[in-house]
Amino acid sequence: MTDVLSCGELGLQVLQNLLSRYKLEVILVSEGQDIEGSFWGDSEAGLVENRLYIRDDTPVHSALHEACHYICMDAGRRNALHTDAGGDYDEENGVCYLQILLSEHLSNVTKQKAWADMDAWGYSFRLGSTQAWFEQDAEDARQWLLKYDLIDTQDQPTWKLRQT
């Protein structure tokens, strides 16, 4: 497995403290059990309604990515959410941008660690790295998050869910 920060290394409480601000419940699944609501399977995080399912071996970037899908989708999709977050290209970019911003609100995690883990896991950006995308090519993602009041002009989360 690629060496990325896992939810077990981070600690369940740290993730719960962050995501509870969005009314997301983080549920720890036992080792070896399938993760309910996981679109990709294996150790990837799963979403069902307002519940984020993880195991200790779930990468933190996966948990944040799925949580950000929940945050970035409109209320109608959120209410019917089960496994497939859906969304369009702009929302996916917003999700990636927001997961990087949220990573800095976790104990001992930095943007640099988020970038490295996303690169190691195989996220693909046209400039070749997550950091290059974030710093040089993500203004559209930032504007999308601002449009839906999910971040402020200082790139800080507003702790709100997308409404429309």
mmCIF file of C-alpha atoms in Angstrom, residues 30-102:
data_model
loop_
_atom_site.group_PDB
_atom_site.id
_atom_site.type_symbol
_atom_site.label_atom_id
_atom_site.label_comp_id
_atom_site.label_asym_id
_atom_site.label_seq_id
_atom_site.Cartn_x
_atom_site.Cartn_y
_atom_site.Cartn_z
ATOM 1 C CA SER A 30 -13.942 -3.081 12.053
ATOM 2 C CA GLU A 31 -10.764 -4.259 10.367
ATOM 3 C CA GLY A 32 -11.498 -6.655 7.528
ATOM 4 C CA GLN A 33 -15.114 -5.547 7.163
ATOM 5 C CA ASP A 34 -16.447 -3.970 3.988
ATOM 6 C CA ILE A 35 -16.914 -0.214 4.206
ATOM 7 C CA GLU A 36 -20.558 0.639 3.655
ATOM 8 C CA GLY A 37 -21.148 3.258 0.989
ATOM 9 C CA SER A 38 -17.639 2.976 -0.465
ATOM 10 C CA PHE A 39 -17.733 3.732 -4.189
ATOM 11 C CA TRP A 40 -14.201 2.404 -4.786
ATOM 12 C CA GLY A 41 -14.169 -0.424 -2.243
ATOM 13 C CA ASP A 42 -11.085 -1.716 -0.419
ATOM 14 C CA SER A 43 -10.053 0.836 2.238
ATOM 15 C CA GLU A 44 -11.735 3.842 0.614
ATOM 16 C CA ALA A 45 -14.205 5.844 2.726
ATOM 17 C CA GLY A 46 -17.940 5.429 2.192
ATOM 18 C CA LEU A 47 -20.922 7.779 2.339
ATOM 19 C CA VAL A 48 -24.527 7.030 3.218
ATOM 20 C CA GLU A 49 -26.716 10.046 4.010
ATOM 21 C CA ASN A 50 -24.837 12.010 6.699
ATOM 22 C CA ARG A 51 -22.616 9.086 7.712
ATOM 23 C CA LEU A 52 -18.985 8.732 6.666
ATOM 24 C CA TYR A 53 -17.703 5.170 7.029
ATOM 25 C CA ILE A 54 -13.988 4.522 7.525
ATOM 26 C CA ARG A 55 -11.626 1.844 8.796
ATOM 27 C CA ASP A 56 -8.309 2.387 10.527
ATOM 28 C CA ASP A 57 -6.609 1.709 7.166
ATOM 29 C CA THR A 58 -8.718 4.278 5.302
ATOM 30 C CA PRO A 59 -6.478 7.055 3.997
ATOM 31 C CA VAL A 60 -7.238 10.423 5.564
ATOM 32 C CA HIS A 61 -7.350 11.962 2.085
ATOM 33 C CA SER A 62 -10.130 9.509 1.161
ATOM 34 C CA ALA A 63 -12.140 10.379 4.268
ATOM 35 C CA LEU A 64 -11.724 14.098 3.566
ATOM 36 C CA HIS A 65 -12.534 13.697 -0.127
ATOM 37 C CA GLU A 66 -15.808 11.902 0.564
ATOM 38 C CA ALA A 67 -16.668 14.328 3.370
ATOM 39 C CA CYS A 68 -16.076 17.229 0.987
ATOM 40 C CA HIS A 69 -18.403 15.648 -1.558
ATOM 41 C CA TYR A 70 -21.058 15.697 1.175
ATOM 42 C CA ILE A 71 -20.297 19.343 1.956
ATOM 43 C CA CYS A 72 -20.216 20.422 -1.703
ATOM 44 C CA MET A 73 -23.354 18.705 -2.994
ATOM 45 C CA ASP A 74 -26.739 20.393 -2.932
ATOM 46 C CA ALA A 75 -29.306 19.475 -0.305
ATOM 47 C CA GLY A 76 -31.389 17.338 -2.664
ATOM 48 C CA ARG A 77 -28.463 15.071 -3.528
ATOM 49 C CA ARG A 78 -27.287 15.036 0.073
ATOM 50 C CA ASN A 79 -30.702 13.803 1.275
ATOM 51 C CA ALA A 80 -30.614 10.854 -1.154
ATOM 52 C CA LEU A 81 -26.917 10.108 -0.773
ATOM 53 C CA HIS A 82 -25.830 6.481 -0.895
ATOM 54 C CA THR A 83 -22.361 5.495 -2.155
ATOM 55 C CA ASP A 84 -22.120 7.539 -5.372
ATOM 56 C CA ALA A 85 -21.603 11.212 -4.567
ATOM 57 C CA GLY A 86 -21.946 12.160 -8.232
ATOM 58 C CA GLY A 87 -21.328 15.783 -9.086
ATOM 59 C CA ASP A 88 -19.845 17.519 -12.078
ATOM 60 C CA TYR A 89 -16.320 18.606 -13.021
ATOM 61 C CA ASP A 90 -16.550 21.924 -11.160
ATOM 62 C CA GLU A 91 -17.801 20.269 -7.987
ATOM 63 C CA GLU A 92 -15.032 17.647 -8.147
ATOM 64 C CA ASN A 93 -12.426 20.406 -8.343
ATOM 65 C CA GLY A 94 -14.087 22.188 -5.432
ATOM 66 C CA VAL A 95 -14.005 18.954 -3.446
ATOM 67 C CA CYS A 96 -10.263 18.525 -4.062
ATOM 68 C CA TYR A 97 -9.535 22.142 -3.122
ATOM 69 C CA LEU A 98 -11.648 21.987 0.042
ATOM 70 C CA GLN A 99 -10.119 18.701 1.207
ATOM 71 C CA ILE A 100 -6.707 20.373 1.106
ATOM 72 C CA LEU A 101 -7.986 23.320 3.142
ATOM 73 C CA LEU A 102 -9.678 21.040 5.675
#
